[in-house]
Short mmCIF file of C-alpha atoms in Angstrom, two decimals:
data_model
loop_
_atom_site.label_atom_id
_atom_site.label_comp_id
_atom_site.label_asym_id
_atom_site.label_seq_id
_atom_site.Cartn_x
_atom_site.Cartn_y
_atom_site.Cartn_z
CA GLU A 19 0.00 0.00 0.00
CA ASN A 20 2.83 2.43 0.80
CA TYR A 21 4.34 1.68 -2.60
CA THR A 22 1.03 2.38 -4.33
CA LYS A 23 0.69 5.68 -2.44
CA HIS A 24 4.17 6.70 -3.55
CA VAL A 25 3.45 5.87 -7.20
CA SER A 26 0.11 7.70 -7.09
CA ARG A 27 1.75 10.78 -5.59
CA GLU A 28 4.52 10.81 -8.20
CA TYR A 29 1.96 10.43 -10.97
CA GLU A 30 -0.15 13.31 -9.63
CA ILE A 31 2.91 15.55 -9.51
CA HIS A 32 4.33 14.59 -12.90
CA ARG A 33 1.08 14.61 -14.88
CA ASN A 34 0.75 18.39 -14.54
CA VAL A 35 4.33 19.13 -15.57
CA ARG A 36 4.62 20.53 -19.10
CA HIS A 37 7.96 21.90 -20.22
CA SER A 38 10.08 21.40 -23.31
CA ARG A 39 13.06 20.28 -21.18
CA ILE A 40 11.14 17.75 -19.08
CA VAL A 41 9.95 14.37 -20.34
CA SER A 42 6.15 14.17 -20.25
CA LEU A 43 4.37 11.41 -18.37
CA TYR A 44 1.38 10.05 -20.28
CA ASP A 45 0.23 7.18 -18.13
CA VAL A 46 1.12 4.83 -15.32
CA PHE A 47 -0.31 1.40 -14.69
CA GLU A 48 0.16 -1.40 -12.21
CA ILE A 49 1.76 -4.60 -13.44
CA ASP A 50 1.35 -6.45 -10.15
CA ASN A 51 1.38 -5.60 -6.42
CA ASN A 52 5.11 -4.83 -6.49
CA SER A 53 5.66 -3.11 -9.81
CA PHE A 54 4.26 -0.56 -12.20
CA ALA A 55 5.03 0.81 -15.64
CA THR A 56 5.11 4.37 -16.87
CA VAL A 57 4.38 5.60 -20.36
CA LEU A 58 6.75 8.49 -21.04
CA GLU A 59 7.33 10.81 -23.95
CA CYS A 60 9.70 9.35 -26.55
CA CYS A 61 12.86 11.45 -26.82
CA ASN A 62 14.99 10.96 -29.91
CA GLY A 63 18.76 11.05 -29.75
CA THR A 64 21.37 9.91 -27.28
CA ASP A 65 20.85 10.49 -23.58
CA LEU A 66 23.32 12.55 -21.56
CA ASP A 67 24.59 9.53 -19.62
CA ALA A 68 25.69 7.80 -22.83
CA VAL A 69 27.32 10.99 -24.14
CA LEU A 70 29.29 11.49 -20.93
CA LYS A 71 30.41 7.86 -20.80
CA GLU A 72 31.55 7.96 -24.42
CA ARG A 73 33.22 11.36 -24.48
CA ARG A 74 34.25 11.78 -20.82
CA ARG A 75 34.85 15.52 -21.39
CA LEU A 76 32.82 18.08 -23.22
CA PRO A 77 33.99 21.40 -24.59
CA GLU A 78 32.95 24.26 -22.32
CA ARG A 79 30.53 25.69 -24.89
CA GLU A 80 28.70 22.35 -25.26
CA ALA A 81 28.67 21.70 -21.51
CA ARG A 82 27.24 25.18 -20.90
CA ALA A 83 24.48 24.62 -23.46
CA ILE A 84 23.50 21.32 -21.79
CA LEU A 85 23.63 22.82 -18.32
CA LEU A 86 21.40 25.74 -19.36
CA GLN A 87 18.80 23.27 -20.65
CA ILE A 88 18.88 21.35 -17.35
CA LEU A 89 18.61 24.55 -15.35
CA ALA A 90 15.65 25.74 -17.45
CA GLY A 91 13.77 22.56 -16.54
CA MET A 92 14.73 22.85 -12.87
CA GLN A 93 13.68 26.50 -12.76
CA TYR A 94 10.28 25.57 -14.21
CA LEU A 95 9.87 22.83 -11.61
CA SER A 96 10.79 25.10 -8.71
CA GLN A 97 8.12 27.66 -9.59
CA GLY A 98 4.48 26.87 -8.99
CA SER A 99 1.95 27.46 -11.73
CA ALA A 100 0.38 30.92 -12.06
CA ASP A 101 -3.11 29.51 -11.49
CA GLY A 102 -2.03 27.68 -8.32
CA SER A 103 -2.76 24.22 -9.74
CA ARG A 104 0.87 23.13 -9.29
CA GLN A 105 3.22 23.83 -6.40
CA GLY A 106 6.94 24.21 -6.87
CA ILE A 107 8.81 20.90 -7.01
CA ILE A 108 12.27 20.06 -5.72
CA HIS A 109 13.83 17.25 -7.73
CA TYR A 110 16.10 15.09 -5.56
CA ASP A 111 16.96 12.47 -8.15
CA LEU A 112 18.63 14.09 -11.16
CA LYS A 113 20.62 11.69 -13.32
CA PRO A 114 22.50 12.26 -16.58
#
């Protein structure tokens, strides 16, 4: 039950998030009592983790461009919506 509450809460938070730098959540469904699946926006291209593992170092200009995109998404999350339908969100689990 605690697991289900957690998943439901995450879904409620994520379903109202709409930003070009944040992957959209379309649906979530239970597979069994211990697992669930999410249906997320398909993002073309290579993910940042793969790029960093392959290249190890990025030129400053490229790293800055990536960081600005990440910060734009984080700034959006931290600000609540103008109509009050969404509170600011602190993301504790950023991964490349």
